[in-house]
CSV table of C-alpha atoms and ligand atoms in Angstrom, one decimal:
chain,number,residue,atom,x,y,z
A,1,MET,CA,147.5,46.8,48.3
A,2,ARG,CA,150.7,47.4,46.3
A,3,GLU,CA,153.1,44.6,45.6
A,4,LYS,CA,156.0,44.3,48.0
A,5,ILE,CA,159.2,46.0,46.9
A,6,GLN,CA,161.9,43.4,46.0
A,7,MET,CA,165.5,44.1,47.2
A,8,THR,CA,168.5,42.7,45.5
A,9,THR,CA,171.3,43.3,48.0
A,10,PRO,CA,171.1,43.0,51.8
A,11,LEU,CA,171.5,45.9,54.1
A,12,VAL,CA,174.0,45.3,57.0
A,13,GLU,CA,171.7,45.6,60.0
A,14,MET,CA,173.3,46.3,63.4
A,15,ASN,CA,171.1,46.1,66.4
A,16,GLY,CA,172.0,47.9,69.6
A,17,ASP,CA,171.1,48.5,73.2
A,18,GLU,CA,168.4,49.7,75.7
A,19,MET,CA,165.5,51.8,74.5
A,20,THR,CA,166.7,52.0,71.0
A,21,ARG,CA,166.9,48.2,70.9
A,22,VAL,CA,163.3,48.1,72.2
A,23,LEU,CA,162.2,50.3,69.3
A,24,TRP,CA,164.3,48.8,66.6
A,25,PRO,CA,161.9,45.8,65.8
A,26,GLU,CA,158.9,48.1,66.2
A,27,VAL,CA,160.2,50.3,63.4
A,28,LYS,CA,161.1,47.4,61.3
A,29,GLU,CA,157.9,45.4,61.7
A,30,THR,CA,155.5,48.3,61.5
A,31,LEU,CA,157.1,50.6,59.0
A,32,ILE,CA,159.3,48.5,56.7
A,33,LYS,CA,158.5,44.8,56.5
A,34,PRO,CA,154.9,45.1,55.4
A,35,TYR,CA,156.0,47.0,52.3
A,36,MET,CA,159.1,45.1,51.1
A,37,ASP,CA,160.8,41.8,51.0
A,38,LEU,CA,163.4,43.2,53.4
A,39,LYS,CA,166.9,41.7,53.0
A,40,THR,CA,169.4,42.2,55.7
A,41,GLU,CA,172.6,40.7,57.1
A,42,TYR,CA,172.0,40.9,60.8
A,43,TYR,CA,174.7,41.7,63.4
A,44,ASP,CA,173.8,41.9,67.1
A,45,LEU,CA,175.9,44.8,68.5
A,46,GLY,CA,174.0,44.7,71.8
A,47,LEU,CA,176.5,44.9,74.6
A,48,GLN,CA,176.0,41.3,75.8
A,49,ASN,CA,176.8,39.9,72.3
A,50,ARG,CA,179.8,42.2,71.9
A,51,ASP,CA,181.1,40.8,75.2
A,52,HIS,CA,180.2,37.2,74.3
A,53,THR,CA,182.1,37.5,70.9
A,54,ASP,CA,185.0,39.5,72.4
A,55,ASP,CA,183.8,42.4,70.2
A,56,GLN,CA,184.5,40.4,67.1
A,57,VAL,CA,180.9,41.1,66.0
A,58,THR,CA,181.6,44.8,65.7
A,59,THR,CA,184.6,44.2,63.4
A,60,ASP,CA,182.6,41.6,61.4
A,61,ALA,CA,179.7,44.1,60.9
A,62,ALA,CA,182.1,46.9,59.7
A,63,ASN,CA,183.7,44.4,57.2
A,64,ALA,CA,180.2,43.4,56.1
A,65,ILE,CA,179.6,47.1,55.2
A,66,ARG,CA,182.7,47.0,53.1
A,67,LYS,CA,181.3,44.0,51.4
A,68,HIS,CA,177.7,45.1,50.8
A,69,GLY,CA,178.1,48.9,50.8
A,70,VAL,CA,175.3,50.1,53.1
A,71,GLY,CA,174.6,49.6,56.8
A,72,VAL,CA,172.0,50.7,59.3
A,73,LYS,CA,172.9,50.9,62.9
A,74,CYS,CA,171.0,51.2,66.2
A,75,ALA,CA,172.5,53.2,69.1
A,76,THR,CA,174.9,51.2,71.3
A,77,ILE,CA,176.3,51.5,74.8
A,78,THR,CA,179.9,52.5,75.0
A,79,PRO,CA,180.8,50.8,78.3
A,80,ASN,CA,182.3,52.7,81.2
A,81,GLU,CA,183.1,51.2,84.6
A,82,GLU,CA,179.5,51.3,85.7
A,83,ARG,CA,178.4,49.3,82.6
A,84,VAL,CA,181.1,46.7,83.2
A,85,LYS,CA,179.5,46.0,86.6
A,86,GLU,CA,175.9,46.3,85.3
A,87,TYR,CA,176.5,43.8,82.5
A,88,GLY,CA,179.3,41.7,84.2
A,89,LEU,CA,181.6,42.4,81.2
A,90,LYS,CA,184.9,40.8,80.5
A,91,LYS,CA,186.3,44.2,79.8
A,92,GLN,CA,185.5,47.8,79.0
A,93,TRP,CA,185.0,47.3,75.3
A,94,LYS,CA,185.8,50.2,72.9
A,95,SER,CA,183.1,52.4,71.4
A,96,PRO,CA,181.5,50.4,68.5
A,97,ASN,CA,181.2,53.6,66.5
A,98,GLY,CA,184.9,54.2,66.9
A,99,THR,CA,185.7,50.6,65.8
A,100,ILE,CA,183.4,51.0,62.7
A,101,ARG,CA,184.9,54.4,61.8
A,102,GLU,CA,188.4,52.9,62.1
A,103,VAL,CA,187.5,50.2,59.5
A,104,LEU,CA,185.6,52.5,57.1
A,105,GLY,CA,187.3,55.9,57.7
A,106,GLY,CA,185.5,58.9,56.4
A,107,THR,CA,183.2,61.7,57.4
A,108,VAL,CA,180.0,61.8,59.5
A,109,PHE,CA,177.3,64.1,58.1
A,110,ARG,CA,174.5,65.1,60.5
A,111,LYS,CA,171.5,67.0,59.2
A,112,PRO,CA,168.7,68.4,61.4
A,113,ILE,CA,165.2,67.4,60.4
A,114,LEU,CA,163.1,70.7,60.3
A,115,LEU,CA,159.5,71.0,61.4
A,116,GLN,CA,157.1,73.9,60.9
A,117,ASN,CA,155.8,73.6,64.4
A,118,VAL,CA,159.1,73.4,66.3
A,119,LYS,CA,161.1,76.7,66.0
A,120,PRO,CA,164.8,76.5,66.3
A,121,ALA,CA,166.4,78.3,69.4
A,122,VAL,CA,168.3,80.5,67.0
A,123,SER,CA,165.5,82.4,65.3
A,124,THR,CA,167.4,83.2,62.1
A,125,TRP,CA,167.9,79.5,61.3
A,126,ILE,CA,165.3,78.7,58.7
A,127,LYS,CA,167.3,76.1,56.7
A,128,PRO,CA,169.2,73.1,58.1
A,129,ILE,CA,172.8,73.4,59.1
A,130,ILE,CA,174.6,70.2,58.2
A,131,VAL,CA,177.6,69.3,60.3
A,132,GLY,CA,180.3,67.3,58.5
A,133,ARG,CA,182.6,65.7,61.1
A,134,HIS,CA,186.0,64.3,60.2
A,135,ALA,CA,185.8,60.8,61.8
A,136,TYR,CA,189.5,60.2,62.1
A,137,GLY,CA,192.4,61.1,64.5
A,138,ASP,CA,193.1,64.2,66.6
A,139,VAL,CA,192.1,63.8,70.3
A,140,TYR,CA,190.2,60.5,69.5
A,141,LYS,CA,193.4,58.7,68.8
A,142,ASN,CA,195.7,60.3,71.3
A,143,SER,CA,198.5,59.3,73.7
A,144,GLU,CA,198.3,60.9,77.0
A,145,ILE,CA,200.6,61.1,80.0
A,146,ARG,CA,199.9,62.3,83.5
A,147,VAL,CA,203.1,64.1,84.3
A,148,PRO,CA,204.1,63.1,87.8
A,149,GLY,CA,206.5,66.0,88.5
A,150,ALA,CA,209.4,68.0,87.2
A,151,GLY,CA,210.9,66.9,83.9
A,152,LYS,CA,211.3,67.6,80.2
A,153,ALA,CA,208.6,66.7,77.7
A,154,GLU,CA,209.5,66.2,74.0
A,155,ILE,CA,207.9,65.0,70.8
A,156,VAL,CA,210.0,62.8,68.6
A,157,PHE,CA,209.5,61.6,65.1
A,158,THR,CA,211.8,58.8,63.8
A,159,SER,CA,212.0,58.0,60.0
A,160,PRO,CA,212.7,54.4,58.9
A,161,ASP,CA,216.4,55.4,58.3
A,162,GLY,CA,216.7,56.4,61.9
A,163,LYS,CA,216.6,60.2,61.4
A,164,GLU,CA,214.9,62.1,64.2
A,165,ILE,CA,212.9,65.3,64.4
A,166,ARG,CA,212.7,66.4,68.0
A,167,LYS,CA,211.0,69.3,69.7
A,168,THR,CA,210.6,70.3,73.3
A,169,VAL,CA,207.0,70.6,74.4
A,170,LYS,CA,207.6,71.8,78.0
A,171,GLU,CA,210.1,71.9,80.8
A,172,PHE,CA,207.9,70.9,83.7
A,173,ASN,CA,208.6,72.3,87.2
A,174,GLY,CA,205.9,70.2,88.8
A,175,PRO,CA,203.1,67.8,87.9
A,176,GLY,CA,200.9,68.3,84.8
A,177,ILE,CA,199.5,66.7,81.7
A,178,LEU,CA,200.7,65.9,78.3
A,179,GLN,CA,199.0,64.7,75.1
A,180,GLY,CA,200.2,63.6,71.6
A,181,ILE,CA,197.7,63.7,68.7
A,182,HIS,CA,198.1,63.1,64.9
A,183,ASN,CA,196.3,63.1,61.6
A,184,THR,CA,197.4,62.0,58.1
A,185,ASP,CA,197.3,63.9,54.8
A,186,ASP,CA,195.5,61.0,53.3
A,187,SER,CA,192.7,61.2,55.8
A,188,ILE,CA,192.4,65.0,55.6
A,189,GLU,CA,192.3,64.8,51.8
A,190,ASN,CA,189.5,62.2,52.0
A,191,PHE,CA,187.7,64.4,54.5
A,192,ALA,CA,187.9,67.4,52.2
A,193,ARG,CA,186.7,65.4,49.2
A,194,ALA,CA,183.8,63.9,51.2
A,195,CYS,CA,182.7,67.4,52.2
A,196,PHE,CA,182.9,68.9,48.7
A,197,GLU,CA,181.0,65.9,47.2
A,198,TYR,CA,178.3,66.3,49.9
A,199,SER,CA,178.0,70.0,49.2
A,200,LEU,CA,177.6,69.3,45.5
A,201,ASP,CA,175.1,66.6,46.2
A,202,GLN,CA,173.0,68.9,48.4
A,203,LYS,CA,173.7,72.0,46.4
A,204,VAL,CA,174.8,74.0,49.5
A,205,ASP,CA,177.9,76.1,50.4
A,206,CYS,CA,180.7,74.4,52.3
A,207,TRP,CA,182.3,76.2,55.3
A,208,PHE,CA,185.5,75.0,56.9
A,209,ALA,CA,187.3,76.4,59.9
A,210,THR,CA,190.3,75.7,62.0
A,211,LYS,CA,192.6,77.6,64.4
A,212,ASP,CA,195.4,78.0,61.9
A,213,THR,CA,196.6,81.3,63.5
A,214,ILE,CA,197.6,79.4,66.6
A,215,SER,CA,198.3,76.0,65.3
A,216,LYS,CA,200.6,77.0,62.5
A,217,THR,CA,201.5,73.5,61.4
A,218,TYR,CA,198.7,71.1,62.5
A,219,ASP,CA,195.6,73.2,61.7
A,220,GLN,CA,197.4,75.0,58.9
A,221,THR,CA,197.8,71.7,57.1
A,222,PHE,CA,194.0,71.1,57.3
A,223,LYS,CA,193.5,74.6,55.8
A,224,ASN,CA,196.1,74.1,53.0
A,225,ILE,CA,194.8,70.7,52.0
A,226,PHE,CA,191.2,71.9,51.8
A,227,GLU,CA,192.3,74.9,49.7
A,228,ARG,CA,194.4,72.7,47.4
A,229,ILE,CA,191.8,70.0,46.8
A,230,PHE,CA,189.1,72.7,46.3
A,231,THR,CA,191.1,74.7,43.7
A,232,LYS,CA,192.3,71.6,41.8
A,233,GLU,CA,189.2,69.4,41.8
A,234,TYR,CA,186.1,71.3,42.8
A,235,LYS,CA,186.2,75.0,42.0
A,236,ASN,CA,184.6,74.7,38.6
A,237,ARG,CA,181.9,72.3,39.7
A,238,PHE,CA,181.1,74.6,42.6
A,239,SER,CA,180.7,77.7,40.4
A,240,GLY,CA,178.6,75.6,38.0
A,241,LEU,CA,176.1,75.1,40.8
A,242,ASP,CA,176.5,78.7,42.1
A,243,ILE,CA,177.7,77.4,45.5
A,244,ARG,CA,180.9,78.4,47.3
A,245,PHE,CA,183.6,77.2,49.6
A,246,PHE,CA,184.3,79.5,52.5
A,247,TYR,CA,187.2,79.2,55.0
A,248,THR,CA,187.5,81.2,58.2
A,249,LEU,CA,188.8,80.8,61.8
A,250,ILE,CA,186.8,78.5,64.0
A,251,ASP,CA,185.8,81.3,66.5
A,252,ASP,CA,184.7,83.5,63.6
A,253,ALA,CA,182.7,80.6,62.1
A,254,VAL,CA,180.9,80.0,65.4
A,255,ALA,CA,180.0,83.7,65.7
A,256,ARG,CA,178.8,83.8,62.0
A,257,VAL,CA,176.8,80.6,62.2
A,258,MET,CA,174.5,82.3,64.8
A,259,LYS,CA,173.7,85.1,62.3
A,260,THR,CA,173.0,83.0,59.2
A,261,GLU,CA,169.7,81.5,58.0
A,262,GLY,CA,171.4,78.1,57.7
A,263,GLY,CA,171.4,76.1,54.5
A,264,PHE,CA,175.1,75.1,54.3
A,265,LEU,CA,177.5,72.3,55.2
A,266,TRP,CA,179.8,73.1,58.1
A,267,ALA,CA,182.9,70.9,57.8
A,268,CYS,CA,184.4,70.4,61.2
A,269,LYS,CA,187.5,68.8,62.6
A,270,ASN,CA,186.8,65.7,64.7
A,271,TYR,CA,186.4,67.4,68.1
A,272,ASP,CA,184.7,70.5,66.7
A,273,GLY,CA,182.2,68.2,64.9
A,274,ASP,CA,181.5,66.2,68.1
A,275,VAL,CA,180.7,69.3,70.0
A,276,MET,CA,179.0,71.5,67.3
A,277,SER,CA,176.7,68.7,66.0
A,278,ASP,CA,175.2,68.3,69.4
A,279,MET,CA,174.8,72.1,69.8
A,280,VAL,CA,173.3,72.5,66.3
A,281,ALA,CA,170.9,69.5,66.9
A,282,SER,CA,169.7,70.7,70.3
A,283,ALA,CA,169.2,74.3,68.9
A,284,PHE,CA,167.1,72.9,66.1
A,285,GLY,CA,164.9,71.1,68.6
A,286,SER,CA,166.0,67.6,69.6
A,287,LEU,CA,168.8,65.0,69.2
A,288,ALA,CA,166.1,62.7,67.9
A,289,MET,CA,165.4,65.1,65.0
A,290,MET,CA,168.7,64.6,63.3
A,291,SER,CA,169.8,62.2,60.5
A,292,SER,CA,173.4,60.9,60.6
A,293,VAL,CA,175.4,59.1,58.0
A,294,LEU,CA,179.1,58.0,57.8
A,295,VAL,CA,180.4,58.3,54.3
A,296,SER,CA,183.6,56.4,53.7
A,297,PRO,CA,186.1,57.5,51.0
A,298,ASP,CA,185.7,54.1,49.3
A,299,GLY,CA,182.0,54.7,48.8
A,300,PHE,CA,180.5,52.8,51.8
A,301,PHE,CA,177.6,54.3,53.8
A,302,GLU,CA,176.5,53.7,57.4
A,303,TYR,CA,173.3,55.3,58.6
A,304,GLU,CA,172.6,55.6,62.3
A,305,ALA,CA,170.6,57.5,64.9
A,306,ALA,CA,172.8,60.3,66.3
A,307,HIS,CA,171.5,60.0,69.8
A,308,GLY,CA,172.4,57.4,72.4
A,309,THR,CA,170.4,54.4,73.8
A,310,VAL,CA,168.2,56.7,75.9
A,311,GLN,CA,169.0,54.9,79.1
A,312,ARG,CA,166.7,56.8,81.4
A,313,HIS,CA,163.7,55.9,79.2
A,314,TYR,CA,164.8,52.3,79.1
A,315,TYR,CA,164.9,51.9,82.9
A,316,LYS,CA,161.3,53.4,83.0
A,317,HIS,CA,160.2,51.0,80.3
A,318,ARG,CA,161.7,48.0,82.2
A,319,ASN,CA,159.7,49.0,85.2
A,320,GLY,CA,156.5,48.9,83.2
A,321,GLU,CA,156.2,52.6,83.0
A,322,LYS,CA,155.1,54.5,79.8
A,323,THR,CA,157.8,56.2,77.8
A,324,SER,CA,157.6,58.8,75.1
A,325,THR,CA,160.8,58.2,73.1
A,326,ASN,CA,161.1,59.9,69.8
A,327,SER,CA,162.0,57.3,67.1
A,328,VAL,CA,162.5,59.8,64.2
A,329,ALA,CA,166.3,59.4,64.0
A,330,LEU,CA,165.9,55.6,64.0
A,331,ILE,CA,163.3,55.8,61.2
A,332,TYR,CA,165.6,58.1,59.2
A,333,ALA,CA,168.5,55.7,59.7
A,334,TRP,CA,166.4,53.0,57.9
A,335,SER,CA,165.0,55.3,55.3
A,336,GLY,CA,168.4,56.7,54.5
A,337,ALA,CA,169.9,53.2,54.2
A,338,LEU,CA,167.1,51.9,52.0
A,339,ARG,CA,167.2,55.0,49.7
A,340,LYS,CA,171.0,54.5,49.2
A,341,ARG,CA,170.4,50.8,48.5
A,342,GLY,CA,167.8,51.9,46.0
A,343,GLU,CA,170.2,54.4,44.3
A,344,ILE,CA,173.0,51.8,44.1
A,345,ASP,CA,170.9,49.0,42.9
A,346,GLY,CA,168.7,51.1,40.7
A,347,ILE,CA,165.5,50.2,42.5
A,348,TYR,CA,163.3,53.3,42.1
A,349,GLU,CA,160.5,52.0,44.4
A,350,LEU,CA,162.9,51.9,47.3
A,351,ILE,CA,163.8,55.5,46.8
A,352,ARG,CA,160.1,56.4,46.6
A,353,PHE,CA,159.4,54.4,49.7
A,354,ALA,CA,162.1,56.3,51.7
A,355,ASP,CA,160.9,59.6,50.5
A,356,THR,CA,157.3,58.8,51.4
A,357,LEU,CA,158.2,57.4,54.8
A,358,GLU,CA,160.2,60.6,55.6
A,359,SER,CA,157.5,63.0,54.4
A,360,THR,CA,154.9,61.0,56.4
A,361,VAL,CA,157.0,61.4,59.6
A,362,ILE,CA,157.1,65.2,59.1
A,363,GLU,CA,153.4,65.4,58.1
A,364,THR,CA,152.4,63.4,61.2
A,365,ILE,CA,154.3,65.6,63.6
A,366,GLU,CA,153.2,68.8,61.8
A,367,ALA,CA,149.6,67.6,62.1
A,368,GLY,CA,150.1,67.6,65.9
A,369,SER,CA,150.9,63.9,66.7
A,370,MET,CA,154.3,63.7,68.5
A,371,THR,CA,156.3,62.4,71.4
A,372,GLY,CA,156.9,64.3,74.6
A,373,ASP,CA,160.3,65.8,73.7
A,374,LEU,CA,158.7,67.7,70.8
A,375,ALA,CA,155.4,68.4,72.6
A,376,ARG,CA,157.3,70.5,75.1
A,377,MET,CA,158.3,72.8,72.3
A,378,ALA,CA,155.6,72.7,69.7
A,379,GLU,CA,153.7,75.7,68.5
A,380,PRO,CA,150.7,75.4,68.1
A,381,GLU,CA,150.4,72.9,70.9
A,382,ALA,CA,150.5,69.1,70.2
A,383,SER,CA,147.0,67.7,69.5
A,384,GLU,CA,148.2,64.3,70.9
A,385,THR,CA,151.3,63.4,72.9
A,386,LEU,CA,152.0,59.8,72.1
A,387,ASP,CA,154.0,57.1,73.9
A,388,SER,CA,157.0,55.4,72.2
A,389,PHE,CA,154.8,52.7,70.6
A,390,GLU,CA,151.7,54.8,69.8
A,391,PHE,CA,154.0,57.2,67.8
A,392,ILE,CA,155.3,54.5,65.6
A,393,ALA,CA,151.8,53.1,65.1
A,394,ARG,CA,150.4,56.5,64.2
A,395,ILE,CA,153.2,57.0,61.6
A,396,GLY,CA,152.3,53.5,60.3
A,397,GLN,CA,148.7,54.3,59.8
A,398,ASN,CA,149.5,57.6,58.0
A,399,PHE,CA,152.1,55.9,55.9
A,400,ASP,CA,149.7,53.1,54.9
A,401,ALA,CA,147.2,55.8,53.7
A,402,ASN,CA,150.0,57.7,51.8
A,403,TRP,CA,151.5,54.6,50.2
A,404,SER,CA,148.3,53.1,48.9
A,405,LYS,CA,147.5,56.3,47.1
B,501,LIG,P1,171.1,59.7,75.1
B,501,LIG,O1,170.7,58.3,74.9
B,501,LIG,O2,171.3,60.5,73.9
B,501,LIG,O3,170.0,60.4,76.0
B,501,LIG,C1,170.2,61.6,76.7
B,501,LIG,C2,168.9,62.3,77.0
B,501,LIG,O4,168.5,62.9,75.8
B,501,LIG,C3,167.8,61.3,77.3
B,501,LIG,O5,167.7,61.0,78.7
B,501,LIG,C4,166.6,62.1,76.8
B,501,LIG,O6,166.2,63.2,77.7
B,501,LIG,C5,167.1,62.8,75.6
B,501,LIG,N1,166.9,61.9,74.4
B,501,LIG,C6,167.9,61.4,73.6
B,501,LIG,N2,167.3,60.7,72.6
B,501,LIG,C7,166.0,60.8,72.7
B,501,LIG,C8,164.9,60.4,71.9
B,501,LIG,N3,165.1,59.6,70.9
B,501,LIG,N4,163.7,60.7,72.3
B,501,LIG,C9,163.5,61.4,73.4
B,501,LIG,N5,164.5,61.9,74.2
B,501,LIG,C10,165.7,61.6,73.8
B,501,LIG,O7,172.4,59.7,76.0
B,501,LIG,P2,172.7,59.0,77.4
B,501,LIG,O8,171.4,58.5,78.0
B,501,LIG,O9,173.6,59.9,78.1
B,501,LIG,O10,173.5,57.7,76.9
B,501,LIG,C11,173.0,56.4,77.0
B,501,LIG,C12,174.0,55.5,76.3
B,501,LIG,O11,174.1,55.8,74.9
B,501,LIG,C13,175.4,55.5,76.8
B,501,LIG,O12,175.8,54.2,77.3
B,501,LIG,C14,176.3,55.9,75.6
B,501,LIG,O13,177.5,55.2,75.6
B,501,LIG,C15,175.4,55.6,74.5
B,501,LIG,N6,175.6,56.5,73.3
B,501,LIG,C16,175.5,55.9,72.1
B,501,LIG,C17,175.6,56.6,70.9
B,501,LIG,C18,175.5,55.9,69.6
B,501,LIG,O14,175.5,54.7,69.6
B,501,LIG,N7,175.4,56.6,68.5
B,501,LIG,C19,175.7,58.0,71.0
B,501,LIG,C20,175.7,58.6,72.2
B,501,LIG,C21,175.6,57.9,73.4
B,501,LIG,P3,165.2,63.0,78.9
B,501,LIG,O15,165.7,62.0,79.8
B,501,LIG,O16,165.2,64.4,79.5
B,501,LIG,O17,163.9,62.6,78.3
B,502,LIG,MG1,179.2,63.5,71.0
């Protein structure tokens, strides 16, 4: 038996809800704690505790990431009206991911985890397509009006000295809808830098697309900022690695992505990234086969599972039925966070642990042991379809063998 790895700085650990909350301690106890002196600062972001603390716990957790640098987050419920009733909540609390992104800012990078025995729906895709999603502004921080009837809609900007810029949006003849959105140069610049840095780190091309032909000020500003930052700060570093930055229109990008072999970073505006990352993930096989990290411009990292709390499986589990929930994204959230901790603190064994854990996950599935979501798609057929707990246990056995080598 190897000696346990010693950590020096705690990870900010954020627990969550439902099925992912059930699997969280399984992953920790079976795959992590036996091998290291795990240090975490624990925040319970489960819906009940968010309600109990008036959601203060979410802000505290985000600030703890600012303090320690690296966090790992379980999936959490974003309450709607049904959840308010189900949990008897004081109010419909905001999305925890939204709150954390507000505190940290930055860009979310989602990268599919490829398997030999699960073929992507798009047959040309042989390398991962990483989606980089701007995690600030646009429709996620909007102001909306349900227009009741005839009237004039305007946008107005007032400077501190009282000067106004005013534009008519629409002269309404009858009822309709109205929306105001924004972004800031600062946030877009940080988004561009995060994407270029990630491209350099992964040695892959960076694609960016907007609808600047239609949105001649809003989207054009995104385009201009990307081009300015690239030319000024990144052009030489990119050519040094023989990678490139490629700008095109969003509709052209979508059409081209379908014909590529993958292997690039696709930088997306907030909404494009929301939609495209789910499309890319599901085309590569499963939402559970996706790693996800929020990279803040100040150098903070939050690793998470990209999928939700898998509510349907949780209700089955609560009724004593077997579930076959895929824990790969949860495991990769832990391995990603531990690897980053290792890099920051110079603990080589932590990096090796993360690499070995991830390769064991792939090896286990490629050897035919998997959960139901993958078994439906695997070629050759799965040799064993495991339930939620058996799958983690099987990875644990295989990891133990690999780690003691
Ligand atoms: P979900 O948890 O992503 O699950 C949707 C469906 O996708 C599941 O019913 C399941 O399909 C499949 N699936 C997702 N993850 C899986 C996994 N690990 N293994 C196997 N199958 C998986 O979305 P939801 O059920 O619509 O949302 C539940 C809650 O999650 C909501 O309250 C929402 O607010 C929250 N949410 C949180 C996050 C986050 O914290 N990052 C993200 C999205 C949603 P089958 O039922 O067909 O097996
Ligand atoms: Mg989404």
